[in-house]
């Protein structure tokens, strides 16, 4: 297949391009580095010529709900309109597990707007809802440094390795469009504070941690089991221990 990856130079997109090529697909990236503007559509038509499937792994930074909904919806519409014009047969969007349970976070509003656009678009689609990545707690710690300590809320997660997310996206693109969504998650639940501590240690990063919701990058709407995947999620093979042992990259 010829697969185009929106955000193909980003954290997940880069892994998707590599995984698609490893499986023998012709994978191309859709990013500013390749002359593509996913907001205006500039350069997109030429890059989609002959493409069978588009995987949207974009993750634009947003600061508030209005911006999140506008940016995610605009990028998604641009991809879908250009994809329909180019004869793309399958649009695969990376989304978030437990998306409908979190109401106060701008990123979640943006992803819900994205899913709505995908569902109403003209291209057959599959939405892949992934749980948080293995490095997510360490990222939280580095986003929320208070008095020299990284603040990590006591979250329960069922994290997934970024490489396993890439595998799921490529497999979804090669399969028939679902016209719906499915969840993917790691094989077991983990404690976010412990994950952050072990990730930072594996990377040689010296940052004291404090378990608290006060000063954390996430609000209490994420507490409890909110972020766990829906029943019946497809489980990826890589445990957090495996990921740490491999270098936490």
PDB file of C-alpha atoms in Angstrom:
ATOM      1  CA  UNK A   1       0.000   0.000   0.000  1.00  0.00           C
ATOM      2  CA  UNK A   2       0.907   3.650  -0.269  1.00  0.00           C
ATOM      3  CA  UNK A   3       0.322   5.205   3.163  1.00  0.00           C
ATOM      4  CA  UNK A   4       0.564   8.894   4.006  1.00  0.00           C
ATOM      5  CA  UNK A   5       1.241   9.805   7.623  1.00  0.00           C
ATOM      6  CA  UNK A   6       0.087  13.208   8.822  1.00  0.00           C
ATOM      7  CA  UNK A   7       2.549  14.362  11.444  1.00  0.00           C
ATOM      8  CA  UNK A   8       5.042  11.856  10.095  1.00  0.00           C
ATOM      9  CA  UNK A   9       8.031  13.567  11.683  1.00  0.00           C
ATOM     10  CA  UNK A  10       6.497  13.702  15.178  1.00  0.00           C
ATOM     11  CA  UNK A  11       6.923  11.299  18.068  1.00  0.00           C
ATOM     12  CA  UNK A  12       4.360   8.711  16.938  1.00  0.00           C
ATOM     13  CA  UNK A  13       4.271   9.638  13.262  1.00  0.00           C
ATOM     14  CA  UNK A  14       7.962   8.881  12.822  1.00  0.00           C
ATOM     15  CA  UNK A  15       7.443   5.411  14.308  1.00  0.00           C
ATOM     16  CA  UNK A  16       4.418   4.870  12.046  1.00  0.00           C
ATOM     17  CA  UNK A  17       6.445   5.696   8.940  1.00  0.00           C
ATOM     18  CA  UNK A  18       9.203   3.308  10.069  1.00  0.00           C
ATOM     19  CA  UNK A  19       6.734   0.514  10.868  1.00  0.00           C
ATOM     20  CA  UNK A  20       4.895   0.901   7.565  1.00  0.00           C
ATOM     21  CA  UNK A  21       8.145   0.694   5.628  1.00  0.00           C
ATOM     22  CA  UNK A  22       9.276  -2.292   7.685  1.00  0.00           C
ATOM     23  CA  UNK A  23       6.109  -4.071   6.539  1.00  0.00           C
ATOM     24  CA  UNK A  24       6.822  -3.276   2.898  1.00  0.00           C
ATOM     25  CA  UNK A  25       4.445  -0.367   2.434  1.00  0.00           C
ATOM     26  CA  UNK A  26       5.334   2.819   0.582  1.00  0.00           C
ATOM     27  CA  UNK A  27       5.088   5.349   3.423  1.00  0.00           C
ATOM     28  CA  UNK A  28       5.334   9.113   3.043  1.00  0.00           C
ATOM     29  CA  UNK A  29       5.144  11.900   5.586  1.00  0.00           C
ATOM     30  CA  UNK A  30       2.778  14.858   5.531  1.00  0.00           C
ATOM     31  CA  UNK A  31       4.488  17.664   7.441  1.00  0.00           C
ATOM     32  CA  UNK A  32       5.884  21.148   6.980  1.00  0.00           C
ATOM     33  CA  UNK A  33       9.276  19.645   6.248  1.00  0.00           C
ATOM     34  CA  UNK A  34       7.781  18.083   3.106  1.00  0.00           C
ATOM     35  CA  UNK A  35       6.099  21.331   2.095  1.00  0.00           C
ATOM     36  CA  UNK A  36       2.650  20.459   3.469  1.00  0.00           C
ATOM     37  CA  UNK A  37       0.508  22.830   5.510  1.00  0.00           C
ATOM     38  CA  UNK A  38      -2.213  20.756   7.177  1.00  0.00           C
ATOM     39  CA  UNK A  39      -4.153  23.858   8.162  1.00  0.00           C
ATOM     40  CA  UNK A  40      -4.488  25.430   4.722  1.00  0.00           C
ATOM     41  CA  UNK A  41      -3.965  22.294   2.637  1.00  0.00           C
ATOM     42  CA  UNK A  42      -1.031  23.795   0.747  1.00  0.00           C
ATOM     43  CA  UNK A  43       1.058  21.036  -0.851  1.00  0.00           C
ATOM     44  CA  UNK A  44      -1.321  18.297   0.262  1.00  0.00           C
ATOM     45  CA  UNK A  45      -2.875  17.311  -3.064  1.00  0.00           C
ATOM     46  CA  UNK A  46       0.465  16.439  -4.650  1.00  0.00           C
ATOM     47  CA  UNK A  47       1.553  14.351  -1.651  1.00  0.00           C
ATOM     48  CA  UNK A  48      -1.720  12.381  -1.658  1.00  0.00           C
ATOM     49  CA  UNK A  49      -1.447  11.330  -5.288  1.00  0.00           C
ATOM     50  CA  UNK A  50      -1.822   7.542  -5.400  1.00  0.00           C
ATOM     51  CA  UNK A  51      -2.234   7.208  -1.622  1.00  0.00           C
ATOM     52  CA  UNK A  52      -4.416   4.329  -0.403  1.00  0.00           C
ATOM     53  CA  UNK A  53      -4.658   5.273   3.269  1.00  0.00           C
ATOM     54  CA  UNK A  54      -3.951   8.283   5.468  1.00  0.00           C
ATOM     55  CA  UNK A  55      -2.917   7.891   9.107  1.00  0.00           C
ATOM     56  CA  UNK A  56      -3.410  11.041  11.165  1.00  0.00           C
ATOM     57  CA  UNK A  57      -0.858  11.072  13.990  1.00  0.00           C
ATOM     58  CA  UNK A  58      -0.792  14.850  14.406  1.00  0.00           C
ATOM     59  CA  UNK A  59      -0.704  16.310  17.893  1.00  0.00           C
ATOM     60  CA  UNK A  60      -0.791  20.111  17.641  1.00  0.00           C
ATOM     61  CA  UNK A  61      -0.137  22.089  20.828  1.00  0.00           C
ATOM     62  CA  UNK A  62      -3.226  23.857  22.169  1.00  0.00           C
ATOM     63  CA  UNK A  63      -3.781  26.122  25.153  1.00  0.00           C
ATOM     64  CA  UNK A  64      -7.547  26.351  25.590  1.00  0.00           C
ATOM     65  CA  UNK A  65     -10.763  24.625  24.562  1.00  0.00           C
ATOM     66  CA  UNK A  66     -11.673  26.997  21.723  1.00  0.00           C
ATOM     67  CA  UNK A  67      -8.227  26.742  20.151  1.00  0.00           C
ATOM     68  CA  UNK A  68      -8.173  22.966  20.567  1.00  0.00           C
ATOM     69  CA  UNK A  69     -11.513  22.438  18.869  1.00  0.00           C
ATOM     70  CA  UNK A  70     -10.646  24.836  16.050  1.00  0.00           C
ATOM     71  CA  UNK A  71      -7.170  23.420  15.338  1.00  0.00           C
ATOM     72  CA  UNK A  72      -8.070  19.740  15.509  1.00  0.00           C
ATOM     73  CA  UNK A  73     -11.232  20.198  13.454  1.00  0.00           C
ATOM     74  CA  UNK A  74      -9.462  22.296  10.805  1.00  0.00           C
ATOM     75  CA  UNK A  75      -6.592  19.859  10.310  1.00  0.00           C
ATOM     76  CA  UNK A  76      -8.995  16.923  10.156  1.00  0.00           C
ATOM     77  CA  UNK A  77     -11.298  18.582   7.619  1.00  0.00           C
ATOM     78  CA  UNK A  78      -8.321  19.545   5.475  1.00  0.00           C
ATOM     79  CA  UNK A  79      -7.057  15.966   5.418  1.00  0.00           C
ATOM     80  CA  UNK A  80     -10.490  14.507   4.699  1.00  0.00           C
ATOM     81  CA  UNK A  81     -11.391  16.923   1.897  1.00  0.00           C
ATOM     82  CA  UNK A  82      -8.031  16.443   0.208  1.00  0.00           C
ATOM     83  CA  UNK A  83      -8.208  12.707   0.807  1.00  0.00           C
ATOM     84  CA  UNK A  84     -11.640  12.397  -0.779  1.00  0.00           C
ATOM     85  CA  UNK A  85     -10.479  14.412  -3.802  1.00  0.00           C
ATOM     86  CA  UNK A  86      -7.419  12.159  -4.176  1.00  0.00           C
ATOM     87  CA  UNK A  87      -9.412   8.939  -3.893  1.00  0.00           C
ATOM     88  CA  UNK A  88      -7.989   7.889  -0.512  1.00  0.00           C
ATOM     89  CA  UNK A  89      -9.855   4.752   0.567  1.00  0.00           C
ATOM     90  CA  UNK A  90      -9.193   4.767   4.312  1.00  0.00           C
ATOM     91  CA  UNK A  91      -8.593   7.454   6.944  1.00  0.00           C
ATOM     92  CA  UNK A  92      -7.128   6.271  10.250  1.00  0.00           C
ATOM     93  CA  UNK A  93      -7.089   8.697  13.188  1.00  0.00           C
ATOM     94  CA  UNK A  94      -5.134   8.279  16.401  1.00  0.00           C
ATOM     95  CA  UNK A  95      -7.269   9.288  19.376  1.00  0.00           C
ATOM     96  CA  UNK A  96      -7.333   8.747  23.151  1.00  0.00           C
ATOM     97  CA  UNK A  97      -8.858   5.932  25.187  1.00  0.00           C
ATOM     98  CA  UNK A  98     -11.484   7.062  27.710  1.00  0.00           C
ATOM     99  CA  UNK A  99     -11.934  10.211  25.628  1.00  0.00           C
ATOM    100  CA  UNK A 100     -15.527  10.794  26.705  1.00  0.00           C
ATOM    101  CA  UNK A 101     -14.801  10.528  30.440  1.00  0.00           C
ATOM    102  CA  UNK A 102     -12.588  13.633  30.697  1.00  0.00           C
ATOM    103  CA  UNK A 103     -14.453  16.910  30.245  1.00  0.00           C
ATOM    104  CA  UNK A 104     -12.167  19.661  31.544  1.00  0.00           C
ATOM    105  CA  UNK A 105      -9.023  19.233  29.462  1.00  0.00           C
ATOM    106  CA  UNK A 106      -8.582  21.260  26.217  1.00  0.00           C
ATOM    107  CA  UNK A 107      -6.728  18.444  24.446  1.00  0.00           C
ATOM    108  CA  UNK A 108      -9.651  16.093  25.015  1.00  0.00           C
ATOM    109  CA  UNK A 109     -12.084  18.661  23.613  1.00  0.00           C
ATOM    110  CA  UNK A 110      -9.852  18.872  20.538  1.00  0.00           C
ATOM    111  CA  UNK A 111      -9.738  15.123  20.060  1.00  0.00           C
ATOM    112  CA  UNK A 112     -13.525  14.881  20.370  1.00  0.00           C
ATOM    113  CA  UNK A 113     -13.826  17.552  17.675  1.00  0.00           C
ATOM    114  CA  UNK A 114     -11.430  15.539  15.540  1.00  0.00           C
ATOM    115  CA  UNK A 115     -13.476  12.370  15.952  1.00  0.00           C
ATOM    116  CA  UNK A 116     -16.678  14.192  14.998  1.00  0.00           C
ATOM    117  CA  UNK A 117     -15.088  15.462  11.781  1.00  0.00           C
ATOM    118  CA  UNK A 118     -13.760  12.009  10.914  1.00  0.00           C
ATOM    119  CA  UNK A 119     -17.186  10.416  11.456  1.00  0.00           C
ATOM    120  CA  UNK A 120     -18.968  12.939   9.237  1.00  0.00           C
ATOM    121  CA  UNK A 121     -16.303  13.014   6.526  1.00  0.00           C
ATOM    122  CA  UNK A 122     -16.506  11.416   3.084  1.00  0.00           C
ATOM    123  CA  UNK A 123     -13.580   8.986   3.540  1.00  0.00           C
ATOM    124  CA  UNK A 124     -14.156   5.543   5.139  1.00  0.00           C
ATOM    125  CA  UNK A 125     -12.495   5.631   8.544  1.00  0.00           C
ATOM    126  CA  UNK A 126     -11.142   3.865  11.594  1.00  0.00           C
ATOM    127  CA  UNK A 127     -10.408   5.599  14.901  1.00  0.00           C
ATOM    128  CA  UNK A 128      -7.739   4.027  17.100  1.00  0.00           C
ATOM    129  CA  UNK A 129      -8.105   5.107  20.737  1.00  0.00           C
ATOM    130  CA  UNK A 130      -4.843   4.553  22.626  1.00  0.00           C
ATOM    131  CA  UNK A 131      -4.115   4.778  26.327  1.00  0.00           C
ATOM    132  CA  UNK A 132      -1.277   7.002  27.576  1.00  0.00           C
ATOM    133  CA  UNK A 133       2.237   6.238  26.385  1.00  0.00           C
ATOM    134  CA  UNK A 134       4.901   4.801  28.675  1.00  0.00           C
ATOM    135  CA  UNK A 135       6.741   8.120  28.955  1.00  0.00           C
ATOM    136  CA  UNK A 136       3.615  10.126  29.844  1.00  0.00           C
ATOM    137  CA  UNK A 137       4.199  10.324  33.640  1.00  0.00           C
ATOM    138  CA  UNK A 138       7.784  11.521  33.169  1.00  0.00           C
ATOM    139  CA  UNK A 139       6.505  14.201  30.805  1.00  0.00           C
ATOM    140  CA  UNK A 140       3.996  15.311  33.450  1.00  0.00           C
ATOM    141  CA  UNK A 141       6.802  15.566  35.996  1.00  0.00           C
ATOM    142  CA  UNK A 142       8.843  17.800  33.719  1.00  0.00           C
ATOM    143  CA  UNK A 143       5.835  19.974  32.855  1.00  0.00           C
ATOM    144  CA  UNK A 144       5.041  20.580  36.537  1.00  0.00           C
ATOM    145  CA  UNK A 145       8.180  21.504  38.453  1.00  0.00           C
ATOM    146  CA  UNK A 146       7.367  23.285  41.722  1.00  0.00           C
ATOM    147  CA  UNK A 147      10.145  24.280  44.135  1.00  0.00           C
ATOM    148  CA  UNK A 148      12.548  21.985  42.318  1.00  0.00           C
ATOM    149  CA  UNK A 149      10.255  18.946  42.430  1.00  0.00           C
ATOM    150  CA  UNK A 150       8.314  17.320  39.621  1.00  0.00           C
ATOM    151  CA  UNK A 151       4.662  17.042  40.626  1.00  0.00           C
ATOM    152  CA  UNK A 152       3.005  13.829  39.462  1.00  0.00           C
ATOM    153  CA  UNK A 153      -0.632  13.086  40.342  1.00  0.00           C
ATOM    154  CA  UNK A 154      -1.409   9.592  41.689  1.00  0.00           C
ATOM    155  CA  UNK A 155      -2.913   8.229  38.492  1.00  0.00           C
ATOM    156  CA  UNK A 156      -3.780   4.657  37.592  1.00  0.00           C
ATOM    157  CA  UNK A 157      -2.807   3.994  33.969  1.00  0.00           C
ATOM    158  CA  UNK A 158      -2.693   1.076  31.566  1.00  0.00           C
ATOM    159  CA  UNK A 159       0.109   2.525  29.435  1.00  0.00           C
ATOM    160  CA  UNK A 160       1.207   1.455  25.985  1.00  0.00           C
ATOM    161  CA  UNK A 161       4.576   1.567  24.241  1.00  0.00           C
ATOM    162  CA  UNK A 162       4.777   4.137  21.421  1.00  0.00           C
ATOM    163  CA  UNK A 163       6.105   1.462  19.056  1.00  0.00           C
ATOM    164  CA  UNK A 164       3.037  -0.693  19.761  1.00  0.00           C
ATOM    165  CA  UNK A 165       0.800   2.278  18.896  1.00  0.00           C
ATOM    166  CA  UNK A 166       2.579   2.552  15.543  1.00  0.00           C
ATOM    167  CA  UNK A 167       1.989  -1.150  14.875  1.00  0.00           C
ATOM    168  CA  UNK A 168      -1.723  -0.806  15.637  1.00  0.00           C
ATOM    169  CA  UNK A 169      -2.100   2.209  13.343  1.00  0.00           C
ATOM    170  CA  UNK A 170      -0.381   0.524  10.400  1.00  0.00           C
ATOM    171  CA  UNK A 171      -2.396  -2.667  10.890  1.00  0.00           C
ATOM    172  CA  UNK A 172      -5.592  -0.624  11.025  1.00  0.00           C
ATOM    173  CA  UNK A 173      -4.682   1.180   7.795  1.00  0.00           C
ATOM    174  CA  UNK A 174      -4.097  -2.120   6.008  1.00  0.00           C
ATOM    175  CA  UNK A 175      -7.420  -3.564   7.187  1.00  0.00           C
ATOM    176  CA  UNK A 176     -10.911  -2.623   5.973  1.00  0.00           C
ATOM    177  CA  UNK A 177     -12.302   0.597   7.450  1.00  0.00           C
ATOM    178  CA  UNK A 178     -14.377  -0.017  10.590  1.00  0.00           C
ATOM    179  CA  UNK A 179     -16.551   3.067  10.399  1.00  0.00           C
ATOM    180  CA  UNK A 180     -15.981   3.280  14.156  1.00  0.00           C
ATOM    181  CA  UNK A 181     -13.324   3.019  16.840  1.00  0.00           C
ATOM    182  CA  UNK A 182     -11.445   0.516  18.953  1.00  0.00           C
ATOM    183  CA  UNK A 183      -9.253   0.815  22.048  1.00  0.00           C
ATOM    184  CA  UNK A 184      -5.624  -0.244  22.401  1.00  0.00           C
ATOM    185  CA  UNK A 185      -3.760  -0.459  25.699  1.00  0.00           C
ATOM    186  CA  UNK A 186      -0.712  -1.951  27.332  1.00  0.00           C
ATOM    187  CA  UNK A 187      -0.908  -5.353  29.014  1.00  0.00           C
ATOM    188  CA  UNK A 188      -1.168  -4.193  32.651  1.00  0.00           C
ATOM    189  CA  UNK A 189      -2.021  -1.293  34.922  1.00  0.00           C
ATOM    190  CA  UNK A 190       0.719   0.882  36.429  1.00  0.00           C
ATOM    191  CA  UNK A 191       1.122   3.661  38.996  1.00  0.00           C
ATOM    192  CA  UNK A 192       2.011   6.981  37.381  1.00  0.00           C
ATOM    193  CA  UNK A 193       4.328   8.196  40.143  1.00  0.00           C
ATOM    194  CA  UNK A 194       6.349   4.983  40.061  1.00  0.00           C
ATOM    195  CA  UNK A 195       6.480   5.159  36.264  1.00  0.00           C
ATOM    196  CA  UNK A 196       7.801   8.716  36.325  1.00  0.00           C
ATOM    197  CA  UNK A 197      10.476   7.867  38.887  1.00  0.00           C
ATOM    198  CA  UNK A 198      11.699   4.825  36.959  1.00  0.00           C
ATOM    199  CA  UNK A 199      11.648   6.585  33.586  1.00  0.00           C
ATOM    200  CA  UNK A 200      13.668   9.531  34.841  1.00  0.00           C
ATOM    201  CA  UNK A 201      16.161   7.185  36.511  1.00  0.00           C
ATOM    202  CA  UNK A 202      16.551   5.149  33.309  1.00  0.00           C
ATOM    203  CA  UNK A 203      17.297   8.355  31.423  1.00  0.00           C
ATOM    204  CA  UNK A 204      19.761   9.610  34.017  1.00  0.00           C
ATOM    205  CA  UNK A 205      17.548  12.574  34.868  1.00  0.00           C
ATOM    206  CA  UNK A 206      17.823  13.714  38.484  1.00  0.00           C
ATOM    207  CA  UNK A 207      14.491  15.248  39.437  1.00  0.00           C
ATOM    208  CA  UNK A 208      12.891  14.768  42.852  1.00  0.00           C
ATOM    209  CA  UNK A 209       9.208  13.869  42.592  1.00  0.00           C
ATOM    210  CA  UNK A 210       6.185  14.695  44.687  1.00  0.00           C
ATOM    211  CA  UNK A 211       2.890  12.797  44.418  1.00  0.00           C
ATOM    212  CA  UNK A 212       0.133  15.412  44.454  1.00  0.00           C
ATOM    213  CA  UNK A 213      -2.737  16.937  42.518  1.00  0.00           C
ATOM    214  CA  UNK A 214      -1.694  20.390  43.726  1.00  0.00           C
ATOM    215  CA  UNK A 215       0.486  22.010  41.088  1.00  0.00           C
ATOM    216  CA  UNK A 216       0.150  19.061  38.720  1.00  0.00           C
ATOM    217  CA  UNK A 217      -0.290  19.521  34.974  1.00  0.00           C
ATOM    218  CA  UNK A 218      -3.502  17.472  35.129  1.00  0.00           C
ATOM    219  CA  UNK A 219      -6.678  18.187  37.069  1.00  0.00           C
ATOM    220  CA  UNK A 220      -8.627  15.851  39.326  1.00  0.00           C
ATOM    221  CA  UNK A 221     -10.925  14.953  36.429  1.00  0.00           C
ATOM    222  CA  UNK A 222      -8.223  12.365  35.619  1.00  0.00           C
ATOM    223  CA  UNK A 223      -8.388  10.708  39.067  1.00  0.00           C
ATOM    224  CA  UNK A 224      -9.335   7.130  39.874  1.00  0.00           C
ATOM    225  CA  UNK A 225      -9.752   4.705  36.973  1.00  0.00           C
ATOM    226  CA  UNK A 226     -10.886   7.347  34.476  1.00  0.00           C
ATOM    227  CA  UNK A 227      -7.989   6.763  32.086  1.00  0.00           C
ATOM    228  CA  UNK A 228      -8.267   2.988  31.910  1.00  0.00           C
ATOM    229  CA  UNK A 229      -9.429   1.608  28.533  1.00  0.00           C
ATOM    230  CA  UNK A 230     -12.909   0.351  27.833  1.00  0.00           C
ATOM    231  CA  UNK A 231     -13.620  -3.333  28.307  1.00  0.00           C
ATOM    232  CA  UNK A 232     -12.506  -5.372  25.316  1.00  0.00           C
ATOM    233  CA  UNK A 233      -9.507  -3.192  24.446  1.00  0.00           C
ATOM    234  CA  UNK A 234      -6.865  -4.782  22.245  1.00  0.00           C
ATOM    235  CA  UNK A 235      -3.801  -5.365  24.412  1.00  0.00           C
ATOM    236  CA  UNK A 236      -0.323  -4.636  23.058  1.00  0.00           C
ATOM    237  CA  UNK A 237       2.574  -6.878  24.141  1.00  0.00           C
ATOM    238  CA  UNK A 238       5.172  -4.468  25.528  1.00  0.00           C
ATOM    239  CA  UNK A 239       5.057  -3.988  29.300  1.00  0.00           C
ATOM    240  CA  UNK A 240       6.389  -0.918  31.059  1.00  0.00           C
ATOM    241  CA  UNK A 241       9.179  -3.101  32.486  1.00  0.00           C
ATOM    242  CA  UNK A 242      10.117  -4.166  28.938  1.00  0.00           C
ATOM    243  CA  UNK A 243      10.211  -0.553  27.821  1.00  0.00           C
ATOM    244  CA  UNK A 244      12.408   0.508  30.743  1.00  0.00           C
ATOM    245  CA  UNK A 245      14.769  -2.405  30.101  1.00  0.00           C
ATOM    246  CA  UNK A 246      15.053  -1.347  26.452  1.00  0.00           C
ATOM    247  CA  UNK A 247      16.199   2.150  27.414  1.00  0.00           C
ATOM    248  CA  UNK A 248      12.949   4.085  28.002  1.00  0.00           C
ATOM    249  CA  UNK A 249      13.027   5.672  24.549  1.00  0.00           C
TER     250      UNK A 249
END
